[in-house]
Coordinates of C-alpha atoms and ligand atoms in Angstrom, one line a residue:
M1 CA -32.9 0.4 30.2
R2 CA -33.3 2.9 33.0
T3 CA -34.4 6.4 32.3
P4 CA -31.4 8.6 33.1
H5 CA -32.1 10.6 36.2
A6 CA -28.8 11.8 37.7
V7 CA -27.3 13.0 34.4
T8 CA -28.7 16.5 34.6
A9 CA -26.7 19.0 36.5
A10 CA -29.6 19.6 38.8
G11 CA -29.8 15.9 39.5
V12 CA -26.1 15.5 40.3
F13 CA -26.3 18.6 42.5
A14 CA -29.3 17.4 44.3
A15 CA -27.8 14.0 45.0
G16 CA -24.5 15.6 46.1
C17 CA -26.0 17.8 48.8
L18 CA -28.7 15.4 49.9
A19 CA -31.4 18.0 49.0
R20 CA -33.7 17.1 46.3
S21 CA -34.8 19.2 43.4
T22 CA -38.5 19.8 44.2
T23 CA -39.7 20.4 40.7
L24 CA -41.9 17.6 39.4
T25 CA -40.4 16.2 36.3
P26 CA -41.2 12.9 34.5
E27 CA -37.7 11.6 35.3
A28 CA -38.1 12.5 39.0
L29 CA -41.4 10.5 39.2
V30 CA -39.9 7.6 37.4
H31 CA -36.9 7.6 39.8
D32 CA -39.2 7.3 42.8
V33 CA -41.0 4.2 41.6
R34 CA -39.8 1.3 43.8
A35 CA -40.4 -2.4 43.0
G36 CA -40.4 -3.3 46.7
E37 CA -43.2 -0.9 47.5
L38 CA -45.3 -2.1 44.5
Q39 CA -44.9 -5.6 45.9
S40 CA -45.7 -4.6 49.4
T41 CA -49.0 -3.1 48.4
L42 CA -49.8 -6.3 46.4
W43 CA -49.0 -8.3 49.5
N44 CA -51.5 -6.2 51.5
L45 CA -54.2 -6.6 48.9
N46 CA -53.6 -10.3 48.9
R47 CA -53.8 -10.4 52.7
I48 CA -57.1 -8.4 52.6
A49 CA -58.6 -10.9 50.2
N50 CA -57.4 -13.8 52.4
E51 CA -58.9 -12.3 55.5
N52 CA -62.3 -11.6 53.7
G53 CA -63.3 -14.9 52.1
G54 CA -60.8 -14.9 49.3
N55 CA -61.9 -11.8 47.3
R56 CA -62.3 -8.1 47.2
A57 CA -65.4 -8.0 45.1
Y58 CA -68.0 -5.2 45.1
G59 CA -70.6 -5.4 47.9
T60 CA -68.3 -7.5 50.1
P61 CA -66.1 -6.8 53.2
G62 CA -63.0 -7.4 51.0
Y63 CA -63.9 -4.4 48.9
L64 CA -64.6 -2.2 52.0
A65 CA -61.2 -3.2 53.4
S66 CA -59.6 -2.3 50.1
V67 CA -61.2 1.1 50.2
D68 CA -59.9 1.6 53.7
F69 CA -56.4 0.6 52.7
V70 CA -56.3 3.2 49.8
L71 CA -57.9 5.9 52.0
E72 CA -55.3 5.4 54.8
R73 CA -52.6 6.2 52.2
A74 CA -54.4 8.9 50.2
Q75 CA -55.9 10.7 53.1
I76 CA -53.4 10.2 55.9
R77 CA -49.9 9.3 54.7
F78 CA -49.9 11.4 51.5
G79 CA -52.8 13.6 52.6
R80 CA -50.9 16.8 52.8
K81 CA -51.1 17.5 49.1
F82 CA -54.3 15.8 48.1
D83 CA -58.0 16.4 48.5
T84 CA -59.6 13.0 48.8
Y85 CA -63.3 11.9 48.8
L86 CA -65.4 8.9 48.4
Q87 CA -68.0 9.0 45.7
E88 CA -71.0 6.8 46.5
F89 CA -73.1 5.0 44.0
N90 CA -75.7 2.2 44.0
H91 CA -75.5 -0.9 42.0
T92 CA -77.1 -4.4 41.8
Y93 CA -75.3 -6.9 43.9
D94 CA -75.5 -10.4 42.5
E95 CA -74.4 -13.5 44.3
L96 CA -75.0 -17.0 43.0
L97 CA -76.0 -19.4 45.7
K98 CA -76.7 -22.4 43.4
I99 CA -77.1 -23.3 39.8
S100 CA -77.8 -26.8 38.4
V101 CA -79.1 -28.5 35.4
T102 CA -80.4 -32.0 35.7
G103 CA -80.5 -34.0 32.5
P104 CA -83.3 -36.3 31.1
D105 CA -81.8 -39.4 32.8
G106 CA -81.7 -37.6 36.2
E107 CA -78.0 -36.9 35.9
G108 CA -76.5 -33.7 37.3
L109 CA -74.2 -31.9 34.9
P110 CA -70.6 -31.4 36.1
V111 CA -70.3 -27.9 34.7
V112 CA -73.1 -25.3 34.5
V113 CA -72.2 -21.7 34.3
S114 CA -74.5 -18.8 35.4
P115 CA -74.2 -15.4 33.8
I116 CA -74.0 -12.3 36.0
Y117 CA -77.5 -11.1 36.9
N118 CA -79.1 -14.4 36.1
P119 CA -82.7 -14.2 37.3
P120 CA -83.6 -16.9 39.9
T121 CA -86.0 -19.8 39.4
P122 CA -88.4 -20.9 42.1
T123 CA -86.6 -22.8 44.8
E124 CA -87.5 -26.2 43.4
G125 CA -86.3 -25.1 39.9
I126 CA -88.1 -25.3 36.6
T127 CA -88.8 -28.8 35.3
A128 CA -90.1 -28.8 31.7
P129 CA -89.8 -30.5 28.3
L130 CA -86.7 -29.4 26.5
L131 CA -87.2 -27.9 23.0
N132 CA -84.4 -27.8 20.5
T133 CA -83.9 -24.8 18.3
P134 CA -82.2 -24.3 14.9
V135 CA -78.5 -23.5 14.7
D136 CA -77.5 -20.6 12.5
K137 CA -73.8 -20.2 12.4
A138 CA -73.9 -17.3 9.9
Y139 CA -76.2 -15.0 11.8
G140 CA -76.2 -16.5 15.3
S141 CA -78.7 -19.0 16.7
M142 CA -82.1 -17.5 17.8
C143 CA -80.7 -14.0 17.8
W144 CA -83.3 -12.5 15.4
E145 CA -87.0 -12.4 15.7
D146 CA -87.7 -14.2 12.4
Q147 CA -85.5 -17.2 13.6
W148 CA -88.3 -17.8 16.2
D149 CA -91.0 -18.1 13.5
G150 CA -92.6 -21.5 13.8
V151 CA -91.0 -22.3 17.2
N152 CA -93.5 -22.8 19.9
A153 CA -91.6 -22.3 23.1
T154 CA -94.6 -21.9 25.4
G155 CA -94.1 -23.8 28.6
K156 CA -90.7 -25.2 27.5
L157 CA -87.1 -25.0 28.4
V158 CA -85.4 -24.1 25.1
L159 CA -82.0 -25.5 24.1
I160 CA -80.0 -22.8 22.1
R161 CA -76.5 -22.8 20.8
R162 CA -74.5 -19.9 22.2
G163 CA -72.8 -17.3 20.0
G164 CA -73.6 -14.7 17.3
C165 CA -75.2 -12.2 19.7
D166 CA -75.1 -11.6 23.4
V167 CA -76.8 -14.0 25.7
H168 CA -79.3 -11.4 26.8
T169 CA -80.7 -11.0 23.2
K170 CA -81.5 -14.7 23.0
L171 CA -83.1 -14.6 26.4
T172 CA -85.3 -11.7 25.4
H173 CA -86.6 -13.5 22.4
A174 CA -87.2 -16.7 24.5
K175 CA -89.2 -14.7 27.0
K176 CA -91.3 -13.0 24.3
N177 CA -92.0 -16.5 23.0
R178 CA -93.2 -17.6 26.5
A179 CA -90.4 -20.0 27.2
L180 CA -89.9 -20.8 30.9
G181 CA -86.1 -20.8 30.8
V182 CA -83.1 -21.4 28.5
I183 CA -80.4 -24.0 28.4
L184 CA -77.5 -22.6 26.3
Y185 CA -74.8 -24.9 25.1
N186 CA -71.4 -23.4 24.4
N187 CA -70.5 -22.8 20.8
V188 CA -66.8 -23.3 21.7
G189 CA -65.1 -25.6 24.1
P190 CA -64.2 -26.8 26.6
K191 CA -64.0 -23.7 28.8
I192 CA -67.3 -21.8 29.4
S193 CA -66.9 -18.0 29.9
K194 CA -69.4 -16.1 32.0
P195 CA -71.4 -13.4 30.3
T196 CA -73.4 -10.6 31.9
L197 CA -77.1 -10.1 31.5
F198 CA -77.0 -6.4 32.4
A199 CA -78.5 -5.3 35.8
E200 CA -80.8 -2.7 34.2
K201 CA -82.4 -5.3 31.8
I202 CA -83.1 -8.0 34.4
D203 CA -86.8 -7.8 33.7
D204 CA -86.4 -8.9 30.0
A205 CA -84.4 -12.0 30.9
L206 CA -85.2 -15.6 31.8
P207 CA -83.3 -18.0 34.0
V208 CA -80.5 -19.6 32.0
G209 CA -77.9 -22.3 32.5
I210 CA -74.9 -22.6 30.2
I211 CA -73.8 -26.2 29.7
P212 CA -70.8 -27.8 27.9
R213 CA -70.8 -27.9 24.1
N214 CA -70.6 -31.7 23.8
I215 CA -73.6 -32.3 26.1
G216 CA -75.7 -29.7 24.3
M217 CA -74.9 -31.2 21.0
E218 CA -75.8 -34.7 22.2
W219 CA -79.1 -33.5 23.6
A220 CA -79.9 -31.6 20.4
S221 CA -79.4 -34.7 18.2
R222 CA -81.5 -36.8 20.6
L223 CA -84.3 -34.2 20.4
D224 CA -84.0 -34.1 16.6
A225 CA -84.3 -37.9 16.6
G226 CA -87.7 -37.4 18.3
E227 CA -86.9 -38.2 21.9
D228 CA -88.9 -36.5 24.6
M229 CA -86.7 -35.0 27.3
Q230 CA -87.5 -33.4 30.6
V231 CA -84.8 -31.3 32.2
T232 CA -84.6 -29.2 35.4
L233 CA -82.9 -25.8 35.8
V234 CA -82.3 -24.4 39.3
V235 CA -80.9 -20.8 39.7
D236 CA -80.8 -19.5 43.2
T237 CA -79.3 -15.9 43.4
I238 CA -79.3 -12.9 45.7
L239 CA -80.0 -9.8 43.7
E240 CA -80.1 -6.5 45.6
T241 CA -79.0 -2.9 45.6
R242 CA -75.9 -2.2 47.6
P243 CA -73.8 1.0 47.9
S244 CA -70.3 1.1 46.6
W245 CA -67.6 3.8 46.3
N246 CA -65.0 5.3 44.0
V247 CA -62.0 6.8 45.8
I248 CA -61.1 10.1 44.1
S249 CA -58.0 12.1 45.1
Q250 CA -56.7 15.3 43.5
T251 CA -53.6 17.4 44.1
T252 CA -54.2 20.7 45.8
Q253 CA -51.5 22.1 43.5
G254 CA -51.9 22.7 39.8
D255 CA -54.6 24.4 37.8
P256 CA -57.9 22.6 38.7
D257 CA -59.2 23.6 35.2
K258 CA -56.5 21.5 33.6
V259 CA -56.7 18.0 35.1
I260 CA -54.6 15.0 34.2
M261 CA -56.5 11.9 35.4
I262 CA -55.2 8.4 36.2
G263 CA -57.4 5.5 37.2
A264 CA -57.4 1.8 38.1
H265 CA -60.1 -0.4 39.5
L266 CA -60.1 -1.4 43.2
D267 CA -62.5 -4.3 43.1
S268 CA -61.8 -8.0 42.2
V269 CA -64.1 -10.6 40.8
P270 CA -65.9 -12.7 43.4
E271 CA -63.8 -15.7 42.3
G272 CA -60.4 -14.5 43.6
P273 CA -58.2 -11.9 45.2
G274 CA -57.6 -9.9 41.9
I275 CA -53.9 -9.2 42.4
N276 CA -53.0 -8.8 38.7
D277 CA -56.6 -7.7 38.0
D278 CA -56.3 -5.0 39.2
G279 CA -54.1 -5.0 42.3
T280 CA -51.4 -4.0 39.9
G281 CA -53.1 -0.9 38.7
T282 CA -54.1 0.0 42.3
T283 CA -50.5 -0.3 43.6
A284 CA -49.1 1.6 40.6
L285 CA -51.4 4.5 41.4
L286 CA -50.4 4.5 45.1
E287 CA -46.8 4.4 44.2
I288 CA -47.1 7.3 41.7
M289 CA -49.2 9.2 44.2
E290 CA -46.4 9.0 46.8
A291 CA -43.9 10.1 44.2
V292 CA -46.1 13.1 43.2
E293 CA -46.2 14.1 46.9
H294 CA -42.5 14.7 46.9
Y295 CA -42.6 17.5 44.3
E296 CA -43.9 20.9 43.6
G297 CA -44.2 23.2 40.6
Y298 CA -46.5 21.4 38.2
P299 CA -48.9 23.6 36.3
H300 CA -51.7 21.0 35.9
S301 CA -53.7 19.3 38.6
I302 CA -53.5 15.5 38.9
R303 CA -56.5 13.4 39.9
F304 CA -56.3 9.8 41.0
A305 CA -59.3 7.5 40.8
W306 CA -59.7 4.0 42.3
W307 CA -62.9 2.7 40.7
G308 CA -65.5 0.6 42.4
S309 CA -67.5 -2.2 40.7
E310 CA -65.5 -2.4 37.5
E311 CA -66.0 -6.1 37.3
G312 CA -69.8 -5.7 37.7
G313 CA -69.9 -3.8 34.4
L314 CA -67.7 -0.6 34.8
V315 CA -70.3 0.6 37.2
G316 CA -68.2 3.1 39.3
S317 CA -66.4 4.8 36.4
T318 CA -69.5 5.1 34.2
F319 CA -71.3 6.6 37.2
Y320 CA -68.5 9.1 37.6
T321 CA -68.5 10.1 33.9
S322 CA -72.3 10.2 33.8
E323 CA -72.3 12.7 36.6
L324 CA -69.8 15.1 34.9
T325 CA -71.2 18.3 33.5
P326 CA -69.8 19.2 30.0
E327 CA -67.7 21.9 31.8
E328 CA -66.3 19.4 34.2
A329 CA -65.6 17.0 31.4
D330 CA -63.7 19.8 29.5
K331 CA -61.4 20.2 32.5
I332 CA -60.2 16.6 32.2
K333 CA -57.5 17.0 29.6
Y334 CA -56.4 13.4 29.6
Y335 CA -57.3 10.1 31.2
F336 CA -54.9 7.2 31.8
N337 CA -56.2 3.8 32.6
Y338 CA -54.2 1.0 34.2
D339 CA -55.9 -2.4 34.4
M340 CA -53.8 -5.6 34.6
I341 CA -50.3 -4.3 34.1
G342 CA -48.3 -7.2 35.6
S343 CA -49.5 -10.3 33.9
P344 CA -47.2 -13.3 34.6
N345 CA -46.4 -13.8 30.8
P346 CA -46.8 -10.1 29.9
M347 CA -47.4 -8.5 26.6
F348 CA -46.9 -4.8 26.4
G349 CA -50.2 -3.5 25.2
V350 CA -51.1 0.2 24.7
M351 CA -54.8 0.7 24.7
S352 CA -55.8 3.5 22.4
D353 CA -58.0 5.0 19.7
N354 CA -57.4 7.7 17.2
N355 CA -57.9 10.4 19.8
S356 CA -55.2 9.1 22.2
G357 CA -52.5 11.4 20.8
I358 CA -49.4 12.1 22.9
G359 CA -50.4 10.0 25.9
A360 CA -50.3 6.7 24.1
Q361 CA -47.1 7.8 22.3
L362 CA -45.4 8.5 25.6
L363 CA -46.2 5.1 26.9
E364 CA -45.1 3.4 23.8
D365 CA -41.8 5.4 23.6
Y366 CA -41.0 4.6 27.2
L367 CA -41.6 0.8 26.8
T368 CA -39.8 0.7 23.4
D369 CA -36.8 2.5 24.9
A370 CA -36.8 -0.2 27.6
G371 CA -36.5 -2.8 24.8
K372 CA -40.1 -4.0 24.9
E373 CA -42.1 -4.9 21.8
V374 CA -45.3 -2.8 22.1
T375 CA -48.7 -3.9 20.7
Y376 CA -51.3 -1.3 20.0
R377 CA -54.9 -2.4 21.0
Q378 CA -58.1 -0.6 20.2
F379 CA -60.3 0.4 23.1
D380 CA -63.0 -2.3 23.4
N381 CA -65.1 -0.9 26.3
R382 CA -63.8 -3.6 28.6
S383 CA -62.3 -1.3 31.2
D384 CA -62.8 2.0 32.9
Y385 CA -61.7 4.2 30.0
A386 CA -65.0 3.5 28.3
G387 CA -66.9 6.3 30.0
F388 CA -64.1 8.8 29.3
V389 CA -63.8 7.7 25.6
A390 CA -67.6 8.1 25.3
L391 CA -67.2 11.7 26.5
G392 CA -64.5 12.3 23.9
I393 CA -61.8 12.8 26.6
P394 CA -58.4 11.7 25.1
S395 CA -57.4 8.5 26.8
T396 CA -55.0 5.6 26.8
G397 CA -53.8 2.8 29.0
L398 CA -51.6 -0.2 29.5
F399 CA -52.6 -3.8 29.5
T400 CA -50.4 -6.9 29.8
G401 CA -53.0 -9.4 28.6
E402 CA -55.2 -12.2 29.8
G403 CA -55.5 -15.8 28.3
E404 CA -52.0 -17.1 27.7
H405 CA -50.6 -14.0 29.3
D406 CA -52.5 -14.6 32.5
P407 CA -53.9 -18.1 32.9
C408 CA -55.2 -17.1 36.4
Y409 CA -57.4 -14.3 34.9
H410 CA -60.6 -14.0 37.0
Q411 CA -59.7 -17.1 39.1
A412 CA -58.8 -17.9 42.7
C413 CA -55.1 -18.2 41.6
D414 CA -54.9 -14.5 40.7
T415 CA -52.8 -14.1 43.9
I416 CA -49.5 -12.4 44.9
D417 CA -47.8 -15.2 42.9
N418 CA -49.5 -14.2 39.7
V419 CA -47.6 -11.0 38.9
D420 CA -44.5 -10.3 36.9
L421 CA -42.9 -7.7 39.2
D422 CA -40.5 -6.5 36.5
A423 CA -43.3 -5.9 34.0
L424 CA -45.3 -4.1 36.8
T425 CA -42.4 -1.9 37.8
L426 CA -41.6 -1.0 34.2
N427 CA -45.2 -0.2 33.4
T428 CA -45.5 1.9 36.6
K429 CA -42.5 3.8 35.5
A430 CA -44.0 4.3 32.0
A431 CA -47.2 5.5 33.6
A432 CA -45.3 7.9 36.0
H433 CA -43.3 9.3 33.0
A434 CA -46.4 9.9 30.9
L435 CA -48.3 11.5 33.8
G436 CA -45.3 13.7 34.8
T437 CA -45.0 14.9 31.2
L438 CA -48.7 15.9 30.9
A439 CA -48.7 17.4 34.3
S440 CA -46.2 19.9 33.0
S441 CA -47.3 20.3 29.4
L442 CA -50.4 19.7 27.3
E443 CA -48.4 19.8 24.0
G444 CA -49.7 17.1 21.7
V445 CA -52.8 16.5 23.7
P446 CA -55.9 16.4 21.4
K447 CA -59.0 18.4 22.2
R448 CA -61.9 16.7 23.7
A449 CA -63.7 15.1 20.8
N450 CA -67.1 16.5 19.8
V451 CA -69.5 13.7 20.8
T452 CA -73.1 14.8 20.4
P453 CA -74.6 11.4 21.3
N454 CA -73.2 12.0 24.7
L455 CA -76.2 13.5 26.3
R456 CA -78.3 10.6 25.3
R457 CA -75.7 8.3 26.8
R458 CA -75.7 10.3 30.0
R459 CA -79.4 10.1 30.2
K460 CA -79.3 6.4 29.4
T461 CA -76.9 5.8 32.3
A462 CA -79.1 7.9 34.6
T463 CA -82.1 5.8 33.5
N464 CA -80.2 2.7 34.2
F465 CA -79.5 3.8 37.8
Q466 CA -83.2 4.7 38.2
L467 CA -84.1 1.2 37.0
W468 CA -81.7 -0.5 39.4
K469 CA -83.2 1.6 42.2
T470 CA -86.7 0.6 41.2
L471 CA -85.7 -3.0 41.1
A472 CA -84.2 -2.8 44.6
E473 CA -87.3 -1.1 45.9
E474 CA -89.5 -3.8 44.4
A475 CA -87.3 -6.4 45.8
G476 CA -87.8 -4.8 49.3
R477 CA -91.5 -4.6 48.9
G478 CA -92.9 -7.9 47.7
H479 CA -90.4 -10.7 48.0
S480 CA -89.1 -13.2 50.4
C481 CA -85.9 -12.8 52.5
A482 CA -83.2 -15.4 52.6
H483 CA -79.9 -15.4 54.4
G484 CA -80.8 -12.1 56.0
K485 CA -80.7 -10.5 52.6
M486 CA -83.3 -9.4 50.1
K487 CA -84.0 -12.0 47.6
L488 CA -86.0 -11.9 44.3
T489 CA -88.1 -14.8 43.5
V490 CA -90.2 -15.4 40.4
Ligands
LIG1 C1 -78.6 4.7 47.0 O1 -79.8 4.1 47.4 C2 -80.2 4.6 48.7 C3 -81.5 3.8 49.1 O2 -82.4 3.8 48.0 C4 -80.4 6.1 48.6 O3 -80.8 6.6 49.9 C5 -79.2 6.8 48.2 O4 -79.4 8.2 48.0 C6 -78.7 6.2 46.9 N1 -77.4 6.8 46.6 C7 -77.1 7.3 45.4 C8 -75.7 7.8 45.2 O5 -77.9 7.3 44.5
LIG2 C1 -97.9 -23.9 21.7 O1 -97.8 -24.8 22.7 C2 -98.7 -24.6 23.8 C3 -98.4 -25.6 24.9 O2 -98.1 -26.8 24.4 C4 -100.2 -24.8 23.3 O3 -101.1 -24.6 24.3 C5 -100.4 -23.9 22.1 O4 -101.7 -24.1 21.5 C6 -99.3 -23.9 21.1 N1 -99.5 -22.8 20.1 C7 -99.5 -23.0 18.8 C8 -99.6 -21.8 18.0 O5 -99.4 -24.1 18.3
LIG3 C1 -61.5 8.1 14.4 O1 -62.2 6.9 14.3 C2 -63.6 7.0 14.1 C3 -64.2 5.6 14.1 O2 -63.3 4.6 14.5 C4 -63.9 7.7 12.9 O3 -65.3 7.9 12.7 C5 -63.2 9.1 12.9 O4 -63.4 9.7 11.7 C6 -61.7 8.9 13.2 N1 -61.2 10.3 13.4 C7 -60.0 10.6 12.9 C8 -59.6 12.0 13.2 O5 -59.3 9.9 12.2
LIG4 C1 -68.1 1.3 23.1 O1 -69.3 1.8 23.6 C2 -69.8 2.9 22.9 C3 -71.0 3.6 23.6 O2 -71.9 2.6 24.0 C4 -70.1 2.5 21.4 O3 -70.6 3.6 20.7 C5 -68.8 1.9 20.8 O4 -69.1 1.4 19.5 C6 -68.3 0.8 21.7 N1 -67.0 0.5 21.1 C7 -66.6 -0.8 20.9 C8 -65.3 -1.0 20.4 O5 -67.4 -1.7 21.2

């Protein structure tokens, strides 16, 4: 179902005399959303990835070209009514050059997955006896200090079952127990997901290779039967600080003390062009921005954000929110997040919490009126709303799903062919409608929640950035250079 646009007297009049009502209304914004233009921007992002090694990931030329693409529109084409700037931040760039695990019989394993920020081994790798560790399905294997009692990991590569706590926790215990490295076997199968070890905690981690469940279980039972096994782990990575950017663009109209904000991330994963994730959010924002440019007369300012380094751990958006003073945070009355809104087998998910108020309701109503079944999903800190939610800023977003909804999630096949254009168009209209509504009225918008732990969180983020900087400086001082880039070696 389309939202009626021309049924109002003003609309009919405007269409009749070829002039256009210039007042921004939700219906006017919805009317201006064009499927063809959404598609055209996706096509351009796909081209940018193709011309830059197949991705648009942070720290790469594909990301720079994506920033240029958005800037050309935000600053030049629609520049008349927006103030646009780049916000620079630093982050740890991580590029895996090689990972391998060689088994006790000299066999190379077909699949070994490396977490993000996996610390490198020496070039020749670590060859050591493999030590099995107990499995605890109730509390997680080797997640707790007392689970290491009686385990002598000194000088060993330790074999641990994944699951129950994050990978980093297991590595921290292994390091305290003087292990040389860790071989994790997946607790589920057959696909192995890629965890992060957190850039700011690199010093607590050990090199790790994640191997398939069946191989890990076989090795565990051979070790339990008393066999001595030597294995080799090789991790070769580039870890270095590189700058990245958020693109922020705000209307010159509207009260700058009452800001409605709308964001999407501009980077892809290194594995692919990121057209559903999150070319769809990127194109939705550009299309809505162009629509906004057509109108006047809205009381609240509108701020667009294309976030950098989302895939590296929400780095750009949390840098942005960590830099806000309490007064600046108070001015942001609402935050909308659009990350993956055109999955090929879409669900219609409204991301929210109990402080989402009218924003989530508007999205739900729009989609329900269009005949879609809407699923509410709790915020889970997996996209750029996290920093806003942590500041107590009322937030919501749309999400059309990964897994069965997007089998190409985080893969090379997340191309222009991986988007349901109808779902994207409908979601962009829902987003335009919700934005247009709040740009005119704050009725039903909750107050910013009182979040006292905030300051601590801000300090923590600041500390993290300091740590990353220190890491980068250390990398520059003492270590070898490879491939013309700084490289950490242990
Ligand atoms: C990023 O790091 C560089 C080099 O250390 C520094 O000059 C620059 O000020 C940093 N930028 C930010 C935003 O912290
Ligand atoms: C642990 O193993 C190392 C290396 O094999 C050995 O030197 C050390 O004595 C052992 N520690 C204990 C407490 O058994
Ligand atoms: C919102 O949820 C949080 C935790 O999920 C809870 O602590 C808080 O009391 C809830 N607030 C309201 C107004 O329901
Ligand atoms: C999200 O992160 C915040 C701050 O780190 C934390 O308090 C909250 O419990 C997290 N929420 C979820 C659902 O993980």
